Amino acid sequence: TTENTIKGAKYVNSKPVYFPNIDWRFDNDNRGAGAYQSLAIHDLDGTTTGMGDSYILLYDGENNSVAADSTCKVQKSWNAVLCKGDVGRLNIGGAGGPRGGFGGRGGGAPRAGGAGPGVGTPPGLGGAPGAAAPGAAGAAAGAAAPARGGAFGGAFGGGGTPQPPVVLTRGKEKIQLRGNGATIKSGTEVTVRTERPEFSLSLSEMELGSWVIFELPGFTKADSAKEASSLDALRKAGETSFFKDKDTLWVKLVVDTPPAVPAMPLQQQASVRISR
């Protein structure tokens, strides 16, 4: 969940934490690292980040969160980025309608090579970057992975039949998903590239009225979304909508359901099925 919270923190004699390369024999993330890529800590009062009501998100050079923008603060020694705003979770699921996104075992792309192969790492499975991180950073890159590892393939893991990879791009940030989940920030625009013929897009753990716009080259249909007359009209839309422009589909997902308390990663607050 993106709502792993912390407040009233005080660090006494805190020391850097070293993260060794992942040993696949003890990695419980189903080869996908979907939970690792979408980890988050919500600092409620700023006692950890120095920024009240902020989020600590993964930013290790290989798995940079697309939630990061010019208002965020990069903490290189933490392998993290600190962001304010409404941060939630994006899921890119399998075919079968919006409600099928979390159900099917999604099968993300094979893990990209990290800083180097871990001990006993099978061919093609690189290790995670092994940078040091002080106190709070350790929590960011180590302990904050969502509790629901890869059990739900469509959301976090990489189980099931492998599907073509999904690449998210936002400004200079570009990330290939290892699972099917990523952290996302309300009010942003993200490009989604994949060879999949169809899939579902959904948002969870966000405030009512939050929205994200997706640019989808090569796609033409967005089931259950309202058609907008122009890209400008799409940006102004107050409900989940789409706009088709030549060979590109634009979709605006608008959260129309209040977030569950406590936060539930599997609660889809806005969803749509995309196809070619």
Tab-separated table of C-alpha atoms in Angstrom:
chain	number	residue	atom	x	y	z
A	1	THR	CA	0.000	0.000	0.000
A	2	THR	CA	1.033	3.621	-0.511
A	3	GLU	CA	-0.319	4.295	2.977
A	4	ASN	CA	2.525	2.833	5.016
A	5	THR	CA	2.549	5.804	7.398
A	6	ILE	CA	5.083	7.282	9.799
A	7	LYS	CA	4.887	10.250	12.199
A	8	GLY	CA	6.600	11.547	15.321
A	9	ALA	CA	9.851	9.914	14.218
A	10	LYS	CA	13.107	10.647	16.021
A	11	TYR	CA	16.369	9.138	14.798
A	12	VAL	CA	19.083	8.540	17.391
A	13	ASN	CA	22.528	7.384	16.245
A	14	SER	CA	21.035	6.236	12.942
A	15	LYS	CA	23.478	4.641	10.519
A	16	PRO	CA	23.526	3.967	6.771
A	17	VAL	CA	21.925	0.747	5.595
A	18	TYR	CA	23.521	-1.400	2.907
A	19	PHE	CA	21.278	-3.257	0.474
A	20	PRO	CA	23.015	-6.306	-1.015
A	21	ASN	CA	22.123	-7.747	-4.387
A	22	ILE	CA	18.952	-9.825	-4.335
A	23	ASP	CA	19.474	-13.572	-3.922
A	24	TRP	CA	16.683	-15.200	-5.912
A	25	ARG	CA	16.516	-18.149	-3.491
A	26	PHE	CA	15.154	-15.860	-0.793
A	27	ASP	CA	13.270	-13.346	-2.933
A	28	ASN	CA	9.532	-13.671	-2.248
A	29	ASP	CA	8.452	-11.226	-4.936
A	30	ASN	CA	7.783	-13.907	-7.551
A	31	ARG	CA	10.577	-12.753	-9.882
A	32	GLY	CA	8.538	-9.655	-10.629
A	33	ALA	CA	9.671	-7.058	-8.058
A	34	GLY	CA	6.327	-5.346	-8.593
A	35	ALA	CA	6.024	-4.661	-4.885
A	36	TYR	CA	9.569	-3.265	-4.762
A	37	GLN	CA	8.994	-0.917	-7.695
A	38	SER	CA	5.829	0.517	-6.164
A	39	LEU	CA	6.954	0.854	-2.542
A	40	ALA	CA	5.973	4.001	-0.634
A	41	ILE	CA	6.054	5.546	2.848
A	42	HIS	CA	3.639	8.357	3.758
A	43	ASP	CA	5.330	10.778	6.161
A	44	LEU	CA	2.381	12.407	7.901
A	45	ASP	CA	4.167	15.146	9.837
A	46	GLY	CA	7.529	15.625	8.127
A	47	THR	CA	9.621	14.244	10.987
A	48	THR	CA	11.394	11.916	8.555
A	49	THR	CA	11.495	13.887	5.294
A	50	GLY	CA	11.284	17.462	6.544
A	51	MET	CA	8.154	17.828	4.381
A	52	GLY	CA	4.798	17.383	6.102
A	53	ASP	CA	2.267	15.101	4.395
A	54	SER	CA	4.823	13.800	1.900
A	55	TYR	CA	5.699	10.465	0.319
A	56	ILE	CA	9.004	8.591	0.120
A	57	LEU	CA	9.104	6.773	-3.238
A	58	LEU	CA	11.676	4.560	-4.954
A	59	TYR	CA	14.181	6.473	-7.094
A	60	ASP	CA	17.290	4.351	-7.558
A	61	GLY	CA	18.228	5.291	-11.114
A	62	GLU	CA	16.708	2.140	-12.569
A	63	ASN	CA	13.251	2.104	-11.011
A	64	ASN	CA	12.441	5.810	-10.779
A	65	SER	CA	8.823	6.477	-9.852
A	66	VAL	CA	6.878	8.324	-12.563
A	67	ALA	CA	5.176	10.183	-9.712
A	68	ALA	CA	8.312	12.350	-9.459
A	69	ASP	CA	8.036	15.862	-10.877
A	70	SER	CA	9.761	19.224	-10.495
A	71	THR	CA	8.103	19.777	-7.115
A	72	CYS	CA	9.652	16.612	-5.658
A	73	LYS	CA	13.028	16.404	-3.925
A	74	VAL	CA	15.477	13.675	-4.927
A	75	GLN	CA	17.404	12.069	-2.052
A	76	LYS	CA	20.151	10.181	-3.877
A	77	SER	CA	21.678	8.703	-0.733
A	78	TRP	CA	18.279	7.223	0.108
A	79	ASN	CA	17.587	5.837	-3.400
A	80	ALA	CA	14.361	7.778	-3.020
A	81	VAL	CA	12.401	10.840	-4.079
A	82	LEU	CA	10.239	12.896	-1.703
A	83	CYS	CA	6.919	14.114	-3.108
A	84	LYS	CA	3.935	16.025	-1.810
A	85	GLY	CA	0.454	15.671	-3.290
A	86	ASP	CA	-1.974	12.794	-3.722
A	87	VAL	CA	0.071	9.669	-4.459
A	88	GLY	CA	-1.685	6.386	-5.182
A	89	ARG	CA	-1.276	3.222	-7.187
A	90	LEU	CA	-1.631	2.530	-10.899
A	91	ASN	CA	-2.382	-1.006	-12.031
A	92	ILE	CA	-2.046	-2.288	-15.584
A	93	GLY	CA	-3.870	-5.600	-15.645
A	94	GLY	CA	-4.759	-8.297	-18.105
A	95	ALA	CA	-7.620	-8.331	-20.567
A	96	GLY	CA	-11.168	-9.098	-19.582
A	97	GLY	CA	-12.627	-5.757	-18.549
A	98	PRO	CA	-11.770	-3.176	-15.928
A	99	ARG	CA	-12.653	-5.454	-13.037
A	100	GLY	CA	-10.353	-8.158	-14.373
A	101	GLY	CA	-7.184	-6.175	-13.916
A	102	PHE	CA	-6.355	-7.425	-10.445
A	103	GLY	CA	-7.852	-10.861	-10.858
A	104	GLY	CA	-5.686	-12.438	-13.530
A	105	ARG	CA	-2.055	-13.224	-12.886
A	106	GLY	CA	-0.583	-10.379	-14.821
A	107	GLY	CA	2.884	-11.564	-15.714
A	108	GLY	CA	5.099	-8.511	-15.904
A	109	ALA	CA	8.265	-8.208	-17.897
A	110	PRO	CA	11.383	-10.093	-16.810
A	111	ARG	CA	13.451	-8.250	-14.247
A	112	ALA	CA	15.886	-5.817	-15.759
A	113	GLY	CA	19.522	-6.057	-14.790
A	114	GLY	CA	20.440	-4.112	-11.699
A	115	ALA	CA	23.818	-3.047	-10.398
A	116	GLY	CA	25.091	-6.545	-11.001
A	117	PRO	CA	24.064	-10.181	-10.594
A	118	GLY	CA	23.252	-11.294	-7.088
A	119	VAL	CA	24.529	-14.415	-5.395
A	120	GLY	CA	23.156	-17.406	-7.235
A	121	THR	CA	21.089	-15.188	-9.510
A	122	PRO	CA	19.633	-17.061	-12.496
A	123	PRO	CA	20.545	-15.834	-15.980
A	124	GLY	CA	18.634	-12.716	-16.926
A	125	LEU	CA	17.777	-11.748	-13.351
A	126	GLY	CA	19.988	-8.898	-12.244
A	127	GLY	CA	20.256	-7.809	-8.645
A	128	ALA	CA	18.811	-4.674	-7.117
A	129	PRO	CA	21.034	-1.627	-6.824
A	130	GLY	CA	23.156	-1.857	-3.689
A	131	ALA	CA	23.422	1.759	-2.655
A	132	ALA	CA	23.628	2.730	0.991
A	133	ALA	CA	20.804	4.679	2.582
A	134	PRO	CA	20.524	6.290	5.997
A	135	GLY	CA	17.808	5.642	8.583
A	136	ALA	CA	14.609	6.663	6.872
A	137	ALA	CA	16.034	5.623	3.545
A	138	GLY	CA	16.400	2.103	4.777
A	139	ALA	CA	12.702	2.013	5.408
A	140	ALA	CA	12.039	3.326	1.917
A	141	ALA	CA	13.984	0.743	-0.020
A	142	GLY	CA	13.697	-2.164	2.352
A	143	ALA	CA	10.753	-2.379	4.696
A	144	ALA	CA	8.054	-0.498	2.885
A	145	ALA	CA	7.209	-2.926	0.112
A	146	PRO	CA	3.470	-3.656	0.031
A	147	ALA	CA	2.541	-6.629	2.169
A	148	ARG	CA	0.775	-8.357	-0.691
A	149	GLY	CA	3.941	-9.407	-2.539
A	150	GLY	CA	3.294	-11.192	-5.810
A	151	ALA	CA	0.229	-13.157	-4.772
A	152	PHE	CA	-1.969	-10.953	-6.934
A	153	GLY	CA	-0.127	-11.146	-10.245
A	154	GLY	CA	-2.235	-8.530	-11.970
A	155	ALA	CA	-1.377	-6.002	-9.295
A	156	PHE	CA	2.112	-6.578	-7.988
A	157	GLY	CA	3.778	-9.765	-9.151
A	158	GLY	CA	5.133	-11.371	-12.230
A	159	GLY	CA	3.463	-14.773	-12.060
A	160	GLY	CA	1.586	-16.558	-14.826
A	161	THR	CA	2.254	-16.451	-18.544
A	162	PRO	CA	4.640	-13.594	-19.396
A	163	GLN	CA	3.075	-10.761	-21.350
A	164	PRO	CA	4.761	-8.069	-23.452
A	165	PRO	CA	6.395	-5.483	-21.189
A	166	VAL	CA	4.838	-2.153	-20.261
A	167	VAL	CA	6.937	1.026	-20.284
A	168	LEU	CA	5.769	4.192	-18.516
A	169	THR	CA	7.260	7.545	-19.526
A	170	ARG	CA	6.740	10.903	-17.893
A	171	GLY	CA	9.091	13.698	-18.832
A	172	LYS	CA	12.620	12.370	-18.372
A	173	GLU	CA	11.446	9.455	-16.231
A	174	LYS	CA	11.084	6.098	-17.969
A	175	ILE	CA	10.420	2.801	-16.234
A	176	GLN	CA	9.734	-0.715	-17.497
A	177	LEU	CA	7.361	-2.408	-15.101
A	178	ARG	CA	8.535	-5.660	-13.549
A	179	GLY	CA	5.060	-6.393	-12.284
A	180	ASN	CA	1.928	-4.507	-13.247
A	181	GLY	CA	1.847	-1.857	-10.523
A	182	ALA	CA	3.451	1.557	-10.065
A	183	THR	CA	3.122	4.605	-7.843
A	184	ILE	CA	1.381	7.523	-9.534
A	185	LYS	CA	0.592	11.123	-8.602
A	186	SER	CA	-2.696	12.906	-9.221
A	187	GLY	CA	-2.664	15.615	-11.872
A	188	THR	CA	0.042	14.062	-14.038
A	189	GLU	CA	0.231	12.851	-17.646
A	190	VAL	CA	1.949	9.551	-18.442
A	191	THR	CA	2.718	7.780	-21.724
A	192	VAL	CA	2.075	4.015	-21.777
A	193	ARG	CA	3.834	1.899	-24.414
A	194	THR	CA	3.288	-1.830	-24.829
A	195	GLU	CA	2.747	-4.481	-27.506
A	196	ARG	CA	-0.150	-5.985	-25.562
A	197	PRO	CA	-3.347	-6.098	-27.658
A	198	GLU	CA	-5.508	-5.063	-24.702
A	199	PHE	CA	-5.274	-4.451	-20.972
A	200	SER	CA	-6.985	-2.620	-18.130
A	201	LEU	CA	-5.914	0.620	-16.453
A	202	SER	CA	-7.019	1.314	-12.893
A	203	LEU	CA	-6.251	3.653	-9.991
A	204	SER	CA	-6.440	2.929	-6.270
A	205	GLU	CA	-5.558	4.579	-2.944
A	206	MET	CA	-6.309	8.093	-4.209
A	207	GLU	CA	-8.569	10.913	-3.039
A	208	LEU	CA	-12.017	11.466	-4.551
A	209	GLY	CA	-11.703	13.584	-7.704
A	210	SER	CA	-8.029	12.811	-8.326
A	211	TRP	CA	-7.090	12.132	-11.928
A	212	VAL	CA	-4.314	10.946	-14.244
A	213	ILE	CA	-4.104	11.329	-18.040
A	214	PHE	CA	-2.585	8.531	-20.140
A	215	GLU	CA	-1.234	8.797	-23.688
A	216	LEU	CA	-1.514	5.403	-25.410
A	217	PRO	CA	0.129	5.235	-28.873
A	218	GLY	CA	-1.320	2.520	-31.107
A	219	PHE	CA	-4.589	2.046	-29.209
A	220	THR	CA	-8.095	3.072	-30.301
A	221	LYS	CA	-10.703	2.016	-27.727
A	222	ALA	CA	-11.466	2.781	-24.087
A	223	ASP	CA	-14.522	0.861	-22.908
A	224	SER	CA	-16.854	2.520	-20.373
A	225	ALA	CA	-15.238	5.953	-20.848
A	226	LYS	CA	-17.004	9.052	-22.207
A	227	GLU	CA	-15.676	10.461	-25.492
A	228	ALA	CA	-14.243	13.989	-25.404
A	229	SER	CA	-14.322	16.251	-28.468
A	230	SER	CA	-10.704	17.397	-28.144
A	231	LEU	CA	-7.587	16.969	-26.049
A	232	ASP	CA	-8.360	20.254	-24.324
A	233	ALA	CA	-11.871	19.022	-23.501
A	234	LEU	CA	-10.373	15.801	-22.166
A	235	ARG	CA	-8.078	17.705	-19.818
A	236	LYS	CA	-11.088	19.640	-18.496
A	237	ALA	CA	-13.319	16.553	-18.113
A	238	GLY	CA	-14.641	15.738	-14.651
A	239	GLU	CA	-15.293	12.056	-15.360
A	240	THR	CA	-13.358	9.179	-16.923
A	241	SER	CA	-13.072	10.087	-20.620
A	242	PHE	CA	-11.102	9.410	-23.805
A	243	PHE	CA	-10.009	11.255	-26.942
A	244	LYS	CA	-8.798	9.587	-30.147
A	245	ASP	CA	-6.230	11.565	-32.148
A	246	LYS	CA	-4.883	9.878	-35.304
A	247	ASP	CA	-2.858	6.873	-34.077
A	248	THR	CA	-2.928	7.781	-30.379
A	249	LEU	CA	-5.563	7.291	-27.701
A	250	TRP	CA	-5.736	9.625	-24.711
A	251	VAL	CA	-7.548	8.549	-21.544
A	252	LYS	CA	-8.289	10.537	-18.404
A	253	LEU	CA	-9.036	8.361	-15.374
A	254	VAL	CA	-10.994	10.261	-12.720
A	255	VAL	CA	-11.454	8.771	-9.242
A	256	ASP	CA	-15.194	8.667	-8.490
A	257	THR	CA	-15.096	6.508	-5.355
A	258	PRO	CA	-13.777	7.628	-1.941
A	259	PRO	CA	-10.695	5.727	-0.717
A	260	ALA	CA	-11.229	2.823	1.657
A	261	VAL	CA	-10.095	3.165	5.269
A	262	PRO	CA	-7.728	1.519	5.927
A	263	ALA	CA	-6.188	1.788	2.453
A	264	MET	CA	-6.814	-1.182	0.164
A	265	PRO	CA	-4.562	-1.634	-2.901
A	266	LEU	CA	-7.177	-3.880	-4.535
A	267	GLN	CA	-9.975	-1.291	-4.355
A	268	GLN	CA	-10.327	0.023	-7.904
A	269	GLN	CA	-11.538	3.619	-7.702
A	270	ALA	CA	-11.382	4.268	-11.443
A	271	SER	CA	-10.812	1.782	-14.237
A	272	VAL	CA	-11.090	1.343	-17.981
A	273	ARG	CA	-10.314	-1.371	-20.529
A	274	ILE	CA	-7.975	-0.388	-23.367
A	275	SER	CA	-7.728	-2.164	-26.733
A	276	ARG	CA	-6.396	-1.669	-30.259
